């Protein structure tokens, strides 16, 4: 979803008008070996998705519409043979994100889940993305 490969999130729901307003923050860390020499050259991706969503629904079934931003850090390192890996997108960046999806939220607490379309937009690129979530409502 909004954290790219995966993310661990906390969302707080607030009653608003005829639905619920959700404010969510999360974090993700991923590293991948990009060198055959002892797996010492790495690609690192860190993301922090921040999303405000509005939930329309009946009982436990909701349509989720959300907007936010994902803070991204990408980094690459050289391998043990001295090969340098570089990327024009290395460093800190921000992507706008959106969510259009379905969320099952039990009224009295319990396991919550959902799926959705979660595109990300940067100044020079658009990433049509999707996501799924599982959580616990209390």
CSV table of N, CA and C in Angstrom, one decimal:
chain,number,residue,atom,x,y,z
A,1,UNK,N,0.8,-1.2,0.0
A,1,UNK,CA,0.0,0.0,0.0
A,1,UNK,C,0.9,1.3,0.0
A,2,UNK,N,0.5,2.2,0.8
A,2,UNK,CA,1.2,3.5,0.9
A,2,UNK,C,2.6,3.4,1.4
A,3,UNK,N,3.0,2.3,2.0
A,3,UNK,CA,4.3,2.2,2.5
A,3,UNK,C,5.2,1.4,1.5
A,4,UNK,N,4.7,1.2,0.4
A,4,UNK,CA,5.3,0.4,-0.7
A,4,UNK,C,5.3,-1.1,-0.5
A,5,UNK,N,6.3,-1.8,-0.1
A,5,UNK,CA,6.3,-3.2,0.0
A,5,UNK,C,5.5,-3.7,1.2
A,6,UNK,N,5.6,-3.1,2.3
A,6,UNK,CA,4.8,-3.4,3.5
A,6,UNK,C,5.0,-2.2,4.5
A,7,UNK,N,4.2,-2.1,5.5
A,7,UNK,CA,4.4,-1.1,6.6
A,7,UNK,C,3.6,-1.6,7.8
A,8,UNK,N,4.1,-1.1,8.9
A,8,UNK,CA,3.4,-1.3,10.2
A,8,UNK,C,2.8,0.0,10.6
A,9,UNK,N,1.4,0.0,10.8
A,9,UNK,CA,0.7,1.3,11.0
A,9,UNK,C,-0.1,1.4,12.3
A,10,UNK,N,-0.4,2.6,12.7
A,10,UNK,CA,-1.4,2.8,13.7
A,10,UNK,C,-2.4,3.8,13.2
A,11,UNK,N,-3.7,3.5,13.3
A,11,UNK,CA,-4.7,4.4,12.8
A,11,UNK,C,-5.7,4.7,13.9
A,12,UNK,N,-6.0,6.0,14.0
A,12,UNK,CA,-7.0,6.4,15.1
A,12,UNK,C,-8.2,7.0,14.3
A,13,UNK,N,-9.4,6.4,14.7
A,13,UNK,CA,-10.6,6.9,14.1
A,13,UNK,C,-11.3,7.9,15.0
A,14,UNK,N,-11.9,8.9,14.3
A,14,UNK,CA,-12.6,10.0,15.0
A,14,UNK,C,-14.0,10.1,14.3
A,15,UNK,N,-15.1,10.1,15.1
A,15,UNK,CA,-16.4,10.3,14.4
A,15,UNK,C,-16.4,11.7,13.8
A,16,UNK,N,-16.9,11.8,12.5
A,16,UNK,CA,-17.0,13.0,11.8
A,16,UNK,C,-18.2,13.0,10.9
A,17,UNK,N,-19.1,13.9,11.0
A,17,UNK,CA,-20.3,14.0,10.1
A,17,UNK,C,-21.0,12.7,10.1
A,18,UNK,N,-21.1,12.0,8.9
A,18,UNK,CA,-21.9,10.8,8.9
A,18,UNK,C,-21.0,9.6,8.7
A,19,UNK,N,-19.7,9.7,9.0
A,19,UNK,CA,-18.8,8.6,8.9
A,19,UNK,C,-17.7,8.7,9.9
A,20,UNK,N,-16.6,8.1,9.6
A,20,UNK,CA,-15.4,8.1,10.5
A,20,UNK,C,-14.2,8.7,9.8
A,21,UNK,N,-13.5,9.6,10.4
A,21,UNK,CA,-12.2,10.1,9.9
A,21,UNK,C,-11.1,9.3,10.6
A,22,UNK,N,-10.2,8.8,9.7
A,22,UNK,CA,-9.1,8.0,10.2
A,22,UNK,C,-7.8,8.7,9.9
A,23,UNK,N,-6.9,8.8,10.9
A,23,UNK,CA,-5.6,9.4,10.8
A,23,UNK,C,-4.6,8.3,11.0
A,24,UNK,N,-3.7,8.0,10.0
A,24,UNK,CA,-2.8,6.8,10.1
A,24,UNK,C,-1.4,7.3,9.9
A,25,UNK,N,-0.5,6.6,10.6
A,25,UNK,CA,1.0,6.8,10.4
A,25,UNK,C,1.6,5.4,10.5
A,26,UNK,N,2.7,5.3,9.7
A,26,UNK,CA,3.3,4.0,9.6
A,26,UNK,C,4.8,4.1,9.3
A,27,UNK,N,5.4,2.9,9.3
A,27,UNK,CA,6.9,2.9,9.0
A,27,UNK,C,7.2,1.6,8.3
A,28,UNK,N,8.2,1.6,7.5
A,28,UNK,CA,8.7,0.4,6.8
A,28,UNK,C,10.2,0.5,6.6
A,29,UNK,N,10.9,-0.7,6.6
A,29,UNK,CA,12.3,-0.7,6.3
A,29,UNK,C,12.5,-2.0,5.5
A,30,UNK,N,13.3,-1.8,4.4
A,30,UNK,CA,13.6,-3.0,3.5
A,30,UNK,C,15.0,-2.8,2.9
A,31,UNK,N,15.7,-3.9,2.9
A,31,UNK,CA,17.1,-3.8,2.3
A,31,UNK,C,17.2,-5.1,1.4
A,32,UNK,N,18.0,-4.9,0.3
A,32,UNK,CA,18.1,-6.0,-0.6
A,32,UNK,C,19.6,-5.9,-1.2
A,33,UNK,N,20.2,-7.1,-1.2
A,33,UNK,CA,21.5,-7.2,-1.7
A,33,UNK,C,21.5,-7.1,-3.2
A,34,UNK,N,22.4,-6.1,-3.7
A,34,UNK,CA,22.4,-5.9,-5.2
A,34,UNK,C,23.7,-6.3,-5.8
A,35,UNK,N,24.6,-7.0,-5.0
A,35,UNK,CA,25.9,-7.4,-5.5
A,35,UNK,C,26.0,-8.9,-5.3
A,36,UNK,N,26.7,-9.6,-6.3
A,36,UNK,CA,27.1,-11.0,-6.2
A,36,UNK,C,28.3,-11.2,-5.3
A,37,UNK,N,29.0,-10.2,-5.0
A,37,UNK,CA,30.3,-10.3,-4.2
A,37,UNK,C,29.9,-10.3,-2.7
A,38,UNK,N,29.6,-11.4,-2.1
A,38,UNK,CA,29.4,-11.5,-0.7
A,38,UNK,C,28.1,-10.7,-0.2
A,39,UNK,N,27.3,-10.4,-1.1
A,39,UNK,CA,26.0,-9.7,-0.8
A,39,UNK,C,26.3,-8.4,0.0
A,40,UNK,N,27.4,-7.7,-0.3
A,40,UNK,CA,27.7,-6.6,0.5
A,40,UNK,C,27.2,-5.2,0.0
A,41,UNK,N,26.8,-5.2,-1.3
A,41,UNK,CA,26.2,-4.0,-1.8
A,41,UNK,C,24.7,-4.0,-1.6
A,42,UNK,N,24.1,-3.0,-1.0
A,42,UNK,CA,22.7,-3.1,-0.7
A,42,UNK,C,21.9,-1.9,-1.2
A,43,UNK,N,20.7,-2.2,-1.5
A,43,UNK,CA,19.7,-1.2,-1.8
A,43,UNK,C,18.8,-1.1,-0.5
A,44,UNK,N,18.6,0.1,0.0
A,44,UNK,CA,17.8,0.3,1.2
A,44,UNK,C,16.6,1.2,0.9
A,45,UNK,N,15.4,0.8,1.4
A,45,UNK,CA,14.2,1.6,1.2
A,45,UNK,C,13.6,1.8,2.6
A,46,UNK,N,13.4,3.0,3.0
A,46,UNK,CA,12.7,3.3,4.3
A,46,UNK,C,11.5,4.2,3.9
A,47,UNK,N,10.3,3.9,4.4
A,47,UNK,CA,9.2,4.7,4.1
A,47,UNK,C,8.4,5.0,5.4
A,48,UNK,N,7.7,6.2,5.4
A,48,UNK,CA,6.8,6.6,6.5
A,48,UNK,C,5.5,7.1,5.9
A,49,UNK,N,4.5,6.3,5.7
A,49,UNK,CA,3.3,6.7,5.2
A,49,UNK,C,2.4,7.5,6.2
A,50,UNK,N,1.8,8.6,5.8
A,50,UNK,CA,0.9,9.4,6.6
A,50,UNK,C,-0.3,9.6,5.8
A,51,UNK,N,-1.5,9.2,6.3
A,51,UNK,CA,-2.7,9.2,5.5
A,51,UNK,C,-3.9,9.6,6.4
A,52,UNK,N,-4.7,10.5,5.8
A,52,UNK,CA,-6.0,10.8,6.4
A,52,UNK,C,-7.1,10.2,5.5
A,53,UNK,N,-8.0,9.4,6.1
A,53,UNK,CA,-9.0,8.7,5.3
A,53,UNK,C,-10.4,9.0,5.9
A,54,UNK,N,-11.4,9.0,5.0
A,54,UNK,CA,-12.7,9.1,5.4
A,54,UNK,C,-13.4,7.8,5.1
A,55,UNK,N,-14.2,7.2,6.0
A,55,UNK,CA,-14.9,6.0,5.9
A,55,UNK,C,-16.4,6.2,5.8
A,56,UNK,N,-17.0,5.8,4.7
A,56,UNK,CA,-18.4,5.8,4.5
A,56,UNK,C,-18.9,4.3,4.6
A,57,UNK,N,-19.9,4.1,5.3
A,57,UNK,CA,-20.4,2.7,5.4
A,57,UNK,C,-21.6,2.5,6.2
A,58,UNK,N,-21.9,1.2,6.1
A,58,UNK,CA,-23.1,0.7,6.8
A,58,UNK,C,-22.6,-0.5,7.7
A,59,UNK,N,-22.9,-0.4,9.0
A,59,UNK,CA,-22.4,-1.4,9.9
A,59,UNK,C,-20.9,-1.6,9.9
A,60,UNK,N,-20.5,-2.8,9.5
A,60,UNK,CA,-19.0,-3.0,9.5
A,60,UNK,C,-18.3,-2.9,8.2
A,61,UNK,N,-19.1,-2.6,7.1
A,61,UNK,CA,-18.6,-2.5,5.7
A,61,UNK,C,-18.4,-1.0,5.3
A,62,UNK,N,-17.2,-0.7,4.9
A,62,UNK,CA,-16.9,0.8,4.6
A,62,UNK,C,-16.1,1.0,3.3
A,63,UNK,N,-16.5,2.1,2.6
A,63,UNK,CA,-15.7,2.6,1.5
A,63,UNK,C,-14.7,3.5,2.1
A,64,UNK,N,-13.4,3.3,1.8
A,64,UNK,CA,-12.3,4.2,2.3
A,64,UNK,C,-11.8,5.1,1.2
A,65,UNK,N,-11.8,6.4,1.5
A,65,UNK,CA,-11.2,7.4,0.6
A,65,UNK,C,-10.2,8.2,1.4
A,66,UNK,N,-9.0,8.2,0.9
A,66,UNK,CA,-7.9,8.8,1.7
A,66,UNK,C,-6.9,9.5,0.8
A,67,UNK,N,-6.2,10.5,1.4
A,67,UNK,CA,-5.1,11.3,0.8
A,67,UNK,C,-4.0,11.4,1.9
A,68,UNK,N,-2.8,11.5,1.4
A,68,UNK,CA,-1.7,11.7,2.3
A,68,UNK,C,-0.3,11.9,1.6
A,69,UNK,N,0.7,11.6,2.4
A,69,UNK,CA,2.1,11.7,1.8
A,69,UNK,C,2.9,10.5,2.4
A,70,UNK,N,3.8,10.1,1.6
A,70,UNK,CA,4.8,9.0,2.0
A,70,UNK,C,6.2,9.6,2.0
A,71,UNK,N,6.8,9.7,3.1
A,71,UNK,CA,8.2,10.1,3.2
A,71,UNK,C,9.1,8.9,2.8
A,72,UNK,N,10.0,9.1,1.8
A,72,UNK,CA,10.8,8.0,1.3
A,72,UNK,C,12.3,8.3,1.5
A,73,UNK,N,13.0,7.2,1.8
A,73,UNK,CA,14.5,7.3,1.8
A,73,UNK,C,15.0,6.1,1.0
A,74,UNK,N,15.7,6.4,0.0
A,74,UNK,CA,16.4,5.3,-0.7
A,74,UNK,C,17.9,5.5,-0.7
A,75,UNK,N,18.6,4.4,-0.5
A,75,UNK,CA,20.1,4.5,-0.5
A,75,UNK,C,20.7,3.3,-1.1
A,76,UNK,N,21.8,3.5,-1.7
A,76,UNK,CA,22.6,2.3,-2.2
A,76,UNK,C,24.0,2.4,-1.7
A,77,UNK,N,24.6,1.3,-1.5
A,77,UNK,CA,26.0,1.2,-1.0
A,77,UNK,C,26.9,0.5,-2.0
A,78,UNK,N,28.2,0.7,-1.8
A,78,UNK,CA,29.2,-0.1,-2.7
A,78,UNK,C,29.4,-1.5,-2.1
A,79,UNK,N,29.8,-2.4,-3.0
A,79,UNK,CA,30.1,-3.7,-2.5
A,79,UNK,C,31.5,-3.9,-2.0
A,80,UNK,N,31.9,-5.1,-1.6
A,80,UNK,CA,33.2,-5.3,-1.1
A,80,UNK,C,34.3,-5.3,-2.1
A,81,UNK,N,33.9,-5.3,-3.4
A,81,UNK,CA,34.9,-5.2,-4.5
A,81,UNK,C,35.1,-3.7,-4.9
A,82,UNK,N,34.4,-2.8,-4.3
A,82,UNK,CA,34.6,-1.4,-4.6
A,82,UNK,C,33.6,-0.9,-5.7
A,83,UNK,N,32.7,-1.7,-6.2
A,83,UNK,CA,31.8,-1.2,-7.2
A,83,UNK,C,30.8,-0.3,-6.5
A,84,UNK,N,30.6,0.9,-7.1
A,84,UNK,CA,29.7,1.8,-6.5
A,84,UNK,C,28.3,1.7,-7.3
A,85,UNK,N,27.3,1.7,-6.5
A,85,UNK,CA,25.9,1.7,-7.1
A,85,UNK,C,25.3,3.0,-6.8
A,86,UNK,N,24.8,3.7,-7.9
A,86,UNK,CA,24.3,5.0,-7.7
A,86,UNK,C,22.9,5.0,-8.3
A,87,UNK,N,22.1,6.0,-7.9
A,87,UNK,CA,20.8,6.2,-8.5
A,87,UNK,C,20.4,7.6,-8.4
A,88,UNK,N,19.7,8.1,-9.5
A,88,UNK,CA,19.3,9.5,-9.5
A,88,UNK,C,18.3,9.8,-8.4
A,89,UNK,N,17.6,8.8,-7.9
A,89,UNK,CA,16.6,8.9,-6.9
A,89,UNK,C,17.1,8.6,-5.5
A,90,UNK,N,18.4,8.5,-5.2
A,90,UNK,CA,18.9,8.3,-3.9
A,90,UNK,C,18.6,9.4,-3.0
A,91,UNK,N,18.4,9.2,-1.7
A,91,UNK,CA,18.2,10.2,-0.7
A,91,UNK,C,16.8,10.3,-0.3
A,92,UNK,N,16.4,11.4,0.3
A,92,UNK,CA,15.1,11.7,0.9
A,92,UNK,C,14.1,12.2,-0.1
A,93,UNK,N,12.9,11.8,-0.1
A,93,UNK,CA,11.9,12.3,-1.0
A,93,UNK,C,10.5,12.2,-0.5
A,94,UNK,N,9.6,12.8,-1.1
A,94,UNK,CA,8.2,12.7,-0.7
A,94,UNK,C,7.3,12.3,-1.9
A,95,UNK,N,6.3,11.4,-1.7
A,95,UNK,CA,5.4,11.1,-2.7
A,95,UNK,C,4.0,11.3,-2.1
A,96,UNK,N,3.1,11.9,-2.9
A,96,UNK,CA,1.7,12.0,-2.6
A,96,UNK,C,1.1,10.6,-2.7
A,97,UNK,N,0.1,10.3,-1.8
A,97,UNK,CA,-0.5,9.0,-1.9
A,97,UNK,C,-2.0,9.2,-1.8
A,98,UNK,N,-2.8,8.2,-2.2
A,98,UNK,CA,-4.2,8.2,-2.1
A,98,UNK,C,-4.7,6.7,-1.8
A,99,UNK,N,-5.9,6.6,-1.3
A,99,UNK,CA,-6.4,5.3,-1.1
A,99,UNK,C,-7.9,5.3,-1.5
A,100,UNK,N,-8.3,4.3,-2.3
A,100,UNK,CA,-9.7,4.0,-2.6
A,100,UNK,C,-9.9,2.6,-2.4
A,101,UNK,N,-10.7,2.2,-1.4
A,101,UNK,CA,-10.7,0.8,-1.1
A,101,UNK,C,-11.9,0.4,-0.2
A,102,UNK,N,-11.9,-0.9,0.1
A,102,UNK,CA,-12.9,-1.5,1.0
A,102,UNK,C,-12.3,-1.8,2.3
A,103,UNK,N,-13.0,-1.5,3.4
A,103,UNK,CA,-12.5,-1.9,4.8
A,103,UNK,C,-13.6,-2.5,5.6
A,104,UNK,N,-13.3,-3.7,6.1
A,104,UNK,CA,-14.2,-4.3,7.1
A,104,UNK,C,-13.7,-4.0,8.5
A,105,UNK,N,-14.6,-3.3,9.2
A,105,UNK,CA,-14.2,-2.9,10.6
A,105,UNK,C,-15.4,-3.3,11.5
A,106,UNK,N,-15.1,-4.3,12.4
A,106,UNK,CA,-16.2,-4.8,13.3
A,106,UNK,C,-16.6,-3.7,14.2
A,107,UNK,N,-17.9,-3.5,14.5
A,107,UNK,CA,-18.4,-2.5,15.3
A,107,UNK,C,-18.0,-2.6,16.8
A,108,UNK,N,-17.8,-3.8,17.2
A,108,UNK,CA,-17.5,-4.0,18.6
A,108,UNK,C,-16.0,-4.4,18.8
A,109,UNK,N,-15.1,-4.1,17.9
A,109,UNK,CA,-13.7,-4.5,18.0
A,109,UNK,C,-13.5,-5.9,17.4
A,110,UNK,N,-12.2,-6.2,17.2
A,110,UNK,CA,-11.8,-7.5,16.6
A,110,UNK,C,-11.0,-7.3,15.4
A,111,UNK,N,-10.9,-8.3,14.6
A,111,UNK,CA,-10.0,-8.3,13.4
A,111,UNK,C,-10.6,-7.5,12.3
A,112,UNK,N,-9.8,-6.6,11.8
A,112,UNK,CA,-10.2,-5.7,10.7
A,112,UNK,C,-9.4,-6.0,9.5
A,113,UNK,N,-9.9,-5.9,8.3
A,113,UNK,CA,-9.2,-6.1,7.0
A,113,UNK,C,-9.7,-5.3,5.9
A,114,UNK,N,-8.9,-5.1,4.9
A,114,UNK,CA,-9.3,-4.3,3.7
A,114,UNK,C,-8.4,-4.5,2.5
A,115,UNK,N,-8.8,-4.0,1.4
A,115,UNK,CA,-8.0,-4.0,0.2
A,115,UNK,C,-8.3,-2.7,-0.5
A,116,UNK,N,-7.3,-2.2,-1.3
A,116,UNK,CA,-7.6,-1.0,-2.0
A,116,UNK,C,-6.5,-0.6,-3.1
A,117,UNK,N,-6.9,0.4,-3.9
A,117,UNK,CA,-6.0,1.0,-4.9
A,117,UNK,C,-5.2,2.1,-4.1
A,118,UNK,N,-3.9,2.1,-4.1
A,118,UNK,CA,-3.1,3.0,-3.4
A,118,UNK,C,-2.0,3.6,-4.2
A,119,UNK,N,-2.4,4.5,-5.2
A,119,UNK,CA,-1.3,5.1,-6.1
A,119,UNK,C,-0.4,6.0,-5.3
A,120,UNK,N,0.8,6.1,-5.8
A,120,UNK,CA,1.8,7.1,-5.3
A,120,UNK,C,2.2,8.0,-6.5
A,121,UNK,N,2.4,9.3,-6.2
A,121,UNK,CA,2.7,10.3,-7.2
A,121,UNK,C,3.9,11.1,-6.8
A,122,UNK,N,5.0,11.1,-7.6
A,122,UNK,CA,6.1,12.0,-7.4
A,122,UNK,C,6.2,12.9,-8.5
A,123,UNK,N,7.0,13.9,-8.5
A,123,UNK,CA,7.1,15.0,-9.5
A,123,UNK,C,7.3,14.4,-10.9
A,124,UNK,N,8.0,13.3,-11.0
A,124,UNK,CA,8.3,12.8,-12.4
A,124,UNK,C,7.7,11.4,-12.6
A,125,UNK,N,7.0,10.9,-11.7
A,125,UNK,CA,6.5,9.5,-11.9
A,125,UNK,C,5.2,9.3,-11.2
A,126,UNK,N,4.4,8.3,-11.7
A,126,UNK,CA,3.1,7.9,-11.1
A,126,UNK,C,3.2,6.4,-11.0
A,127,UNK,N,3.0,5.9,-9.8
A,127,UNK,CA,3.1,4.4,-9.5
A,127,UNK,C,1.7,3.9,-9.1
A,128,UNK,N,1.0,3.3,-10.1
A,128,UNK,CA,-0.3,2.7,-9.7
A,128,UNK,C,-0.1,1.5,-8.8
A,129,UNK,N,-0.5,1.5,-7.6
A,129,UNK,CA,-0.2,0.5,-6.6
A,129,UNK,C,-1.4,0.0,-5.9
A,130,UNK,N,-1.3,-1.1,-5.2
A,130,UNK,CA,-2.4,-1.7,-4.5
A,130,UNK,C,-1.9,-2.1,-3.1
A,131,UNK,N,-2.9,-2.4,-2.3
A,131,UNK,CA,-2.5,-2.8,-0.9
A,131,UNK,C,-3.6,-3.6,-0.3
A,132,UNK,N,-3.2,-4.3,0.8
A,132,UNK,CA,-4.1,-5.1,1.6
A,132,UNK,C,-3.7,-4.8,3.0
A,133,UNK,N,-4.7,-4.9,3.9
A,133,UNK,CA,-4.4,-4.7,5.4
A,133,UNK,C,-5.1,-5.6,6.2
A,134,UNK,N,-4.5,-5.9,7.3
A,134,UNK,CA,-5.1,-6.7,8.4
A,134,UNK,C,-4.7,-6.1,9.7
A,135,UNK,N,-5.6,-5.9,10.6
A,135,UNK,CA,-5.4,-5.3,11.9
A,135,UNK,C,-6.3,-5.7,12.9
A,136,UNK,N,-6.2,-5.1,14.0
A,136,UNK,CA,-7.1,-5.3,15.2
A,136,UNK,C,-7.7,-4.0,15.7
A,137,UNK,N,-9.0,-4.0,15.7
A,137,UNK,CA,-9.7,-2.8,16.2
A,137,UNK,C,-10.1,-3.0,17.7
A,138,UNK,N,-9.8,-1.9,18.5
A,138,UNK,CA,-10.2,-2.0,19.9
A,138,UNK,C,-10.7,-0.7,20.3
